[in-house]
Short mmCIF file of C-alpha atoms in Angstrom, two decimals:
data_model
loop_
_atom_site.label_atom_id
_atom_site.label_comp_id
_atom_site.label_asym_id
_atom_site.label_seq_id
_atom_site.Cartn_x
_atom_site.Cartn_y
_atom_site.Cartn_z
CA MET A 9 5.35 -68.80 106.23
CA ALA A 10 3.29 -65.69 105.76
CA SER A 11 0.82 -65.58 102.88
CA HIS A 12 1.54 -62.93 100.22
CA ARG A 13 -1.86 -62.51 98.57
CA ARG A 14 -2.35 -59.63 96.15
CA PRO A 15 -4.78 -56.96 97.35
CA LYS A 16 -8.29 -57.38 95.91
CA GLN A 17 -8.84 -54.99 92.99
CA PRO A 18 -12.02 -52.95 92.93
CA SER A 19 -14.58 -54.15 90.43
CA ARG A 20 -14.87 -52.44 87.08
CA THR A 21 -18.37 -51.22 88.00
CA ARG A 22 -17.13 -49.61 91.21
CA VAL A 23 -14.27 -47.88 89.40
CA THR A 24 -16.70 -46.49 86.82
CA VAL A 25 -19.04 -45.12 89.51
CA LEU A 26 -16.20 -43.51 91.44
CA THR A 27 -14.70 -42.02 88.30
CA THR A 28 -18.06 -40.60 87.18
CA ALA A 29 -18.74 -39.11 90.62
CA ALA A 30 -15.30 -37.54 90.73
CA ALA A 31 -15.73 -36.07 87.27
CA ALA A 32 -19.11 -34.63 88.20
CA ALA A 33 -17.66 -33.09 91.35
CA VAL A 34 -14.87 -31.46 89.36
CA ALA A 35 -17.34 -30.13 86.78
CA LEU A 36 -19.62 -28.67 89.46
CA SER A 37 -16.65 -27.01 91.16
CA ALA A 38 -15.52 -25.52 87.86
CA ASN A 39 -19.01 -24.24 87.05
CA ALA A 40 -19.39 -22.74 90.50
CA ALA A 41 -16.03 -21.02 90.16
CA ASN A 42 -16.76 -19.67 86.69
CA ALA A 43 -20.46 -18.73 87.20
CA ALA A 44 -21.01 -15.02 87.23
CA PRO A 45 -23.03 -13.68 90.14
CA THR A 46 -26.67 -12.83 89.35
CA GLU A 47 -26.68 -9.32 87.98
CA LYS A 48 -28.90 -6.96 89.94
CA LEU A 49 -31.18 -4.89 87.78
CA GLY A 50 -31.08 -1.16 88.20
CA LYS A 51 -34.08 0.91 89.25
CA ASP A 52 -34.89 2.01 85.69
CA GLU A 53 -34.63 -1.54 84.34
CA VAL A 54 -36.91 -2.83 87.07
CA LYS A 55 -39.42 -0.07 86.34
CA ALA A 56 -39.40 -0.91 82.62
CA LYS A 57 -40.03 -4.59 83.33
CA VAL A 58 -42.72 -3.79 85.91
CA ASP A 59 -44.47 -1.43 83.47
CA LYS A 60 -44.50 -4.22 80.87
CA LEU A 61 -45.95 -6.66 83.41
CA TYR A 62 -48.62 -4.11 84.31
CA GLU A 63 -49.51 -3.82 80.63
CA GLN A 64 -49.77 -7.61 80.34
CA ALA A 65 -51.87 -7.69 83.50
CA GLU A 66 -54.23 -5.12 81.98
CA GLN A 67 -54.57 -7.25 78.83
CA ALA A 68 -55.56 -10.20 81.00
CA THR A 69 -57.85 -7.93 83.05
CA GLU A 70 -59.92 -7.04 79.99
CA LYS A 71 -60.29 -10.75 79.17
CA TYR A 72 -61.27 -11.33 82.80
CA ASN A 73 -63.85 -8.54 82.58
CA GLY A 74 -65.28 -10.07 79.39
CA ALA A 75 -65.61 -13.51 80.99
CA LYS A 76 -67.21 -11.99 84.08
CA GLU A 77 -69.72 -10.03 81.98
CA LYS A 78 -70.56 -13.16 79.98
CA GLN A 79 -71.04 -15.14 83.19
CA GLN A 80 -73.47 -12.58 84.57
CA LYS A 81 -75.40 -12.51 81.28
CA LEU A 82 -75.63 -16.32 81.14
CA GLN A 83 -76.80 -16.50 84.74
CA LYS A 84 -79.65 -14.09 83.97
CA GLU A 85 -80.60 -15.96 80.80
CA ILE A 86 -80.56 -19.32 82.58
CA SER A 87 -82.69 -17.94 85.40
CA THR A 88 -85.24 -16.61 82.89
CA ILE A 89 -85.40 -19.92 81.03
CA GLN A 90 -85.77 -21.89 84.26
CA ASP A 91 -88.64 -19.60 85.32
CA ASN A 92 -90.28 -20.13 81.91
CA VAL A 93 -89.89 -23.89 82.22
CA ALA A 94 -91.46 -23.87 85.69
CA ARG A 95 -94.45 -21.85 84.46
CA GLY A 96 -94.72 -24.03 81.35
CA GLN A 97 -94.76 -27.17 83.46
CA GLN A 98 -97.61 -25.73 85.52
CA GLU A 99 -99.55 -24.97 82.32
CA LEU A 100 -98.88 -28.50 81.04
CA ASN A 101 -100.10 -29.98 84.31
CA LYS A 102 -103.32 -27.96 84.03
CA LEU A 103 -103.88 -29.16 80.46
CA ARG A 104 -103.39 -32.74 81.54
CA ASP A 105 -105.69 -32.23 84.52
CA GLY A 106 -108.31 -30.86 82.11
CA LEU A 107 -108.09 -33.92 79.90
CA GLY A 108 -108.25 -36.11 83.00
CA SER A 109 -111.47 -34.35 84.06
CA LEU A 110 -112.91 -35.05 80.62
CA ALA A 111 -112.09 -38.75 80.99
CA THR A 112 -113.68 -38.80 84.44
CA ALA A 113 -116.91 -37.29 83.07
CA GLN A 114 -116.96 -39.87 80.28
CA TYR A 115 -116.47 -42.68 82.76
CA ARG A 116 -119.37 -41.49 84.89
CA SER A 117 -121.60 -41.26 81.83
CA GLY A 118 -120.90 -44.79 80.66
CA GLY A 119 -117.17 -45.42 80.27
CA ILE A 120 -113.97 -43.75 79.05
CA ASP A 121 -113.67 -43.16 75.34
CA PRO A 122 -111.03 -45.62 74.02
CA SER A 123 -109.13 -42.74 72.42
CA VAL A 124 -108.87 -40.83 75.70
CA GLN A 125 -107.96 -44.00 77.56
CA LEU A 126 -105.18 -44.59 75.03
CA PHE A 127 -103.86 -41.07 75.48
CA LEU A 128 -103.76 -41.27 79.25
CA SER A 129 -101.40 -44.21 79.05
CA SER A 130 -99.18 -43.11 76.15
CA ASN A 131 -97.23 -40.22 74.63
CA PRO A 132 -99.51 -37.65 72.92
CA ASP A 133 -96.98 -37.29 70.09
CA ASP A 134 -97.20 -40.98 69.28
CA TYR A 135 -100.94 -40.90 69.66
CA LEU A 136 -101.51 -37.95 67.34
CA ASP A 137 -99.31 -39.56 64.72
CA LYS A 138 -101.86 -42.32 64.40
CA ALA A 139 -104.21 -40.56 62.02
CA SER A 140 -106.72 -43.41 62.15
CA THR A 141 -107.60 -42.53 65.74
CA LEU A 142 -108.30 -38.84 65.13
CA ASP A 143 -111.83 -39.53 63.99
CA GLN A 144 -112.50 -41.11 67.39
CA LEU A 145 -111.77 -37.81 69.15
CA SER A 146 -114.13 -34.96 69.72
CA ALA A 147 -113.04 -31.48 68.61
CA GLN A 148 -112.52 -30.59 72.28
CA GLN A 149 -110.24 -33.58 72.81
CA VAL A 150 -108.22 -32.85 69.67
CA GLU A 151 -107.67 -29.26 70.78
CA ALA A 152 -106.61 -30.38 74.26
CA LEU A 153 -104.17 -32.93 72.89
CA LYS A 154 -102.61 -30.44 70.46
CA LYS A 155 -102.13 -27.90 73.24
CA ILE A 156 -100.41 -30.53 75.36
CA GLN A 157 -98.23 -31.56 72.44
CA ASP A 158 -97.20 -27.97 71.70
CA LYS A 159 -96.43 -27.29 75.35
CA GLN A 160 -94.32 -30.44 75.64
CA ARG A 161 -92.29 -29.47 72.59
CA GLU A 162 -91.83 -25.95 73.91
CA LEU A 163 -90.63 -27.23 77.28
CA ALA A 164 -88.25 -29.72 75.66
CA GLN A 165 -86.71 -26.91 73.59
CA GLU A 166 -86.31 -24.61 76.59
CA ARG A 167 -84.75 -27.39 78.68
CA ALA A 168 -82.28 -28.14 75.89
CA GLU A 169 -81.41 -24.43 75.65
CA ALA A 170 -80.89 -24.26 79.42
CA THR A 171 -78.61 -27.31 79.29
CA GLU A 172 -76.41 -25.72 76.61
CA LYS A 173 -76.21 -22.44 78.50
CA LEU A 174 -75.26 -24.26 81.69
CA LYS A 175 -72.38 -25.91 79.80
CA ASP A 176 -71.33 -22.50 78.46
CA LEU A 177 -71.54 -21.08 81.97
CA ALA A 178 -69.26 -23.81 83.32
CA SER A 179 -66.60 -23.14 80.67
CA THR A 180 -66.93 -19.37 81.25
CA ARG A 181 -66.34 -19.84 84.96
CA THR A 182 -63.21 -21.83 84.16
CA GLU A 183 -62.01 -19.06 81.84
CA LEU A 184 -62.77 -16.48 84.52
CA GLY A 185 -60.66 -18.36 87.05
CA ASP A 186 -57.79 -18.76 84.58
CA LYS A 187 -57.74 -15.06 83.71
CA LYS A 188 -57.87 -14.09 87.36
CA LYS A 189 -54.84 -16.30 88.05
CA GLU A 190 -53.05 -14.77 85.07
CA VAL A 191 -53.65 -11.21 86.32
CA GLN A 192 -52.59 -12.10 89.85
CA GLY A 193 -49.51 -13.90 88.51
CA LYS A 194 -48.38 -10.84 86.52
CA LEU A 195 -48.91 -8.55 89.51
CA ALA A 196 -47.05 -10.96 91.81
CA GLU A 197 -44.18 -11.10 89.32
CA ALA A 198 -44.07 -7.30 89.23
CA GLN A 199 -44.04 -7.14 93.03
CA LYS A 200 -41.22 -9.70 93.15
CA LEU A 201 -39.15 -7.46 90.88
CA LEU A 202 -39.91 -4.41 93.01
CA ASN A 203 -38.81 -6.33 96.09
CA THR A 204 -35.30 -6.68 94.59
CA LEU A 205 -34.80 -2.91 94.92
CA THR A 206 -33.14 -1.30 97.87
CA ALA A 207 -35.19 0.79 100.26
CA LYS A 208 -33.72 3.92 98.69
CA GLU A 209 -34.63 2.78 95.16
CA LYS A 210 -38.16 1.86 96.23
CA ALA A 211 -38.59 5.28 97.79
CA ALA A 212 -37.35 6.96 94.60
CA LEU A 213 -39.82 4.98 92.44
CA ALA A 214 -42.68 5.70 94.85
CA ALA A 215 -41.86 9.40 94.78
CA GLN A 216 -41.74 9.30 90.97
CA GLN A 217 -45.19 7.67 90.83
CA ALA A 218 -46.56 10.12 93.38
CA ARG A 219 -45.30 13.05 91.28
CA ALA A 220 -46.90 11.55 88.17
CA ASN A 221 -50.21 11.09 89.97
CA ARG A 222 -50.11 14.54 91.52
CA SER A 223 -49.15 16.45 88.37
CA SER A 224 -51.54 14.46 86.20
CA THR A 225 -54.57 14.92 88.41
CA GLU A 226 -54.52 18.69 88.16
CA ARG A 227 -57.19 20.08 85.85
CA VAL A 228 -55.85 20.38 82.32
CA ASP A 229 -56.39 23.40 80.12
CA LEU A 230 -58.85 22.22 77.49
CA GLY A 231 -57.93 25.10 75.22
CA HIS A 232 -60.05 25.10 72.07
CA ASP A 233 -61.16 21.46 72.55
CA THR A 234 -64.24 22.28 74.62
CA SER A 235 -66.91 20.94 72.28
CA ALA A 236 -68.76 17.87 73.51
CA SER A 237 -72.24 16.40 73.20
CA GLY A 238 -74.50 16.52 76.25
CA ARG A 239 -73.99 12.84 77.08
CA ALA A 240 -70.24 12.90 76.44
CA ALA A 241 -69.86 16.06 78.52
CA ALA A 242 -71.82 14.49 81.37
CA ALA A 243 -69.72 11.31 81.19
CA PHE A 244 -66.49 13.32 81.19
CA SER A 245 -67.66 15.36 84.16
CA ALA A 246 -68.44 12.15 86.06
CA ALA A 247 -64.98 10.77 85.28
CA GLN A 248 -63.38 14.04 86.45
CA SER A 249 -65.08 13.58 89.82
CA LYS A 250 -63.08 10.35 90.24
CA ILE A 251 -59.63 11.85 89.61
CA GLY A 252 -57.23 10.45 92.22
CA THR A 253 -59.24 7.21 92.64
CA PRO A 254 -56.97 4.12 92.63
CA TYR A 255 -56.69 1.63 89.80
CA VAL A 256 -57.80 -1.90 90.77
CA TYR A 257 -58.15 -4.67 88.20
CA GLY A 258 -61.73 -5.79 87.60
CA ALA A 259 -63.16 -2.74 89.41
CA SER A 260 -65.91 -0.58 87.97
CA GLY A 261 -66.40 1.97 90.72
CA PRO A 262 -67.22 3.96 92.55
CA SER A 263 -64.20 3.64 94.90
CA SER A 264 -61.76 2.05 92.40
CA PHE A 265 -61.57 1.41 88.66
CA ASP A 266 -59.75 -0.33 85.88
CA CYS A 267 -59.64 1.40 82.48
CA SER A 268 -62.93 0.16 81.00
CA GLY A 269 -64.53 0.18 84.43
CA LEU A 270 -64.02 3.95 84.55
CA THR A 271 -65.42 4.63 81.06
CA SER A 272 -68.46 2.35 81.50
CA TRP A 273 -69.18 3.88 84.93
CA ALA A 274 -68.80 7.44 83.62
CA TYR A 275 -71.25 6.90 80.77
CA ALA A 276 -73.69 5.16 83.11
CA GLN A 277 -73.75 8.37 85.19
CA ALA A 278 -74.79 10.14 81.97
CA GLY A 279 -77.64 7.66 81.51
CA VAL A 280 -75.90 5.71 78.75
CA SER A 281 -75.22 1.98 79.03
CA ILE A 282 -72.07 0.84 77.22
CA PRO A 283 -70.33 -2.57 77.32
CA ARG A 284 -67.94 -3.43 80.13
CA THR A 285 -64.76 -4.24 78.18
CA SER A 286 -62.55 -1.98 76.08
CA GLU A 287 -62.76 -4.31 73.08
CA ALA A 288 -66.56 -4.23 73.13
CA GLN A 289 -66.64 -0.46 73.72
CA ALA A 290 -64.59 0.01 70.55
CA ASN A 291 -67.53 -1.22 68.46
CA ILE A 292 -70.42 0.87 69.77
CA GLY A 293 -70.17 4.19 67.93
CA THR A 294 -68.59 6.22 65.17
CA ARG A 295 -64.82 5.78 64.81
CA LEU A 296 -62.70 8.92 64.83
CA SER A 297 -59.17 10.00 64.00
CA GLU A 298 -57.21 11.97 66.57
CA SER A 299 -58.00 15.27 64.81
CA GLN A 300 -61.76 14.56 65.09
CA LEU A 301 -61.81 13.96 68.83
CA GLN A 302 -64.02 15.96 71.17
CA VAL A 303 -64.11 16.00 74.96
CA GLY A 304 -65.77 12.85 76.31
CA ASP A 305 -65.09 10.66 73.28
CA LEU A 306 -63.68 7.22 74.04
CA VAL A 307 -60.05 6.77 73.03
CA PHE A 308 -58.41 3.38 72.46
CA PHE A 309 -54.78 2.30 72.70
CA TYR A 310 -52.60 -0.66 71.67
CA SER A 311 -53.26 -2.94 68.72
CA ASP A 312 -55.47 -5.30 70.73
CA LEU A 313 -57.47 -2.35 72.17
CA HIS A 314 -56.86 -3.44 75.75
CA HIS A 315 -56.79 0.13 77.08
CA VAL A 316 -59.44 2.86 76.90
CA GLY A 317 -59.90 6.33 78.34
CA LEU A 318 -61.88 9.54 77.79
CA TYR A 319 -60.57 12.33 75.61
CA ALA A 320 -59.95 15.38 77.79
CA GLY A 321 -59.10 17.90 75.08
CA ASN A 322 -55.81 19.57 74.24
CA GLY A 323 -54.13 16.23 73.44
CA GLN A 324 -54.91 14.79 76.87
CA VAL A 325 -56.70 11.64 77.98
CA LEU A 326 -58.43 11.04 81.32
CA HIS A 327 -58.06 7.38 82.30
CA ALA A 328 -57.29 4.73 84.91
CA PRO A 329 -53.74 3.79 83.83
CA HIS A 330 -52.53 0.68 85.68
CA THR A 331 -51.88 -0.90 89.05
CA GLY A 332 -50.16 1.52 91.40
CA ALA A 333 -51.60 4.59 89.66
CA VAL A 334 -54.78 6.60 90.09
CA VAL A 335 -57.37 8.04 87.71
CA ARG A 336 -55.52 10.91 86.07
CA TYR A 337 -54.75 12.95 82.93
CA GLU A 338 -52.00 11.90 80.58
CA ALA A 339 -50.77 12.95 77.14
CA ILE A 340 -52.49 10.92 74.43
CA GLY A 341 -49.09 10.42 72.78
CA ASP A 342 -47.74 8.54 75.80
CA MET A 343 -49.48 5.38 74.54
CA PRO A 344 -49.97 3.90 71.06
CA PHE A 345 -53.26 5.59 70.06
CA GLN A 346 -55.48 3.57 67.68
CA PHE A 347 -58.71 5.53 67.22
CA GLY A 348 -61.53 7.28 69.05
CA VAL A 349 -65.23 6.41 69.29
CA ARG A 350 -68.13 8.81 69.70
CA VAL A 351 -70.87 7.14 71.70
#
């Protein structure tokens, strides 16, 4: 007689797993069916987002420039201190050699003075602190010991200063690397957006930028705004000679510039040294309202002062705008003007 066993029922655990998997599959199918396709941004929207990224990149660029300037300054200071320490060590060695010669002479004449012998085997600071031994020293020995003590203290202070500056330099290098990555990240993000455009849209944007560069590099009519000091006029003239030169972040000429790189280079050609960053340049002279501006004055934009140019007269500014642009004229009202500075 055939056996009529009931089929084996799946375990509760297996049913739960299968049910969960099925539910997940249904949910994914529903989401896929209902998900709207990624909306493609239009040319104008892409340009607006790219312009914002360029502005953010310029903000990071000025921080990068500041870290780079600080690094260079620290490297010079550390080099100077290390040279001073090396010379100081040579002087200390000579002082010690002199005291050693004195001990040798004493030995030849009948034995080393106990006080000198004590010094040669101990720290001069500890030795001089023992006032009871000072009367055992000759005036020459006391003078020699004090010179050695002073030189040792001086060297210890300089070495400590060098150590602190080396720590500062290490953190500055880290900051420099971080800011460089930030700038490059913003520019890469902008390029990624531009790559979403069609060939026709890219060509239209390129033509628009070319027109802006071309029309803005033509000499502006300065009208009545022709007054300028000798240095400011010379700086402005130098900047004019670089019209059409490309913007490159971190560049300070002569073949490419960022905004503060152009202004610092221009004033250097006039024999005037000004700081490298826009934020630092904002604090070097007399602040001016827009109505007080003269040709060659520095002009600052945005609340954090991350952009600077040279006043060109007639409501125009000569500056290095952003990635993809060249040194050119632009209306001062095209950006949020903050104030001017007369160097």
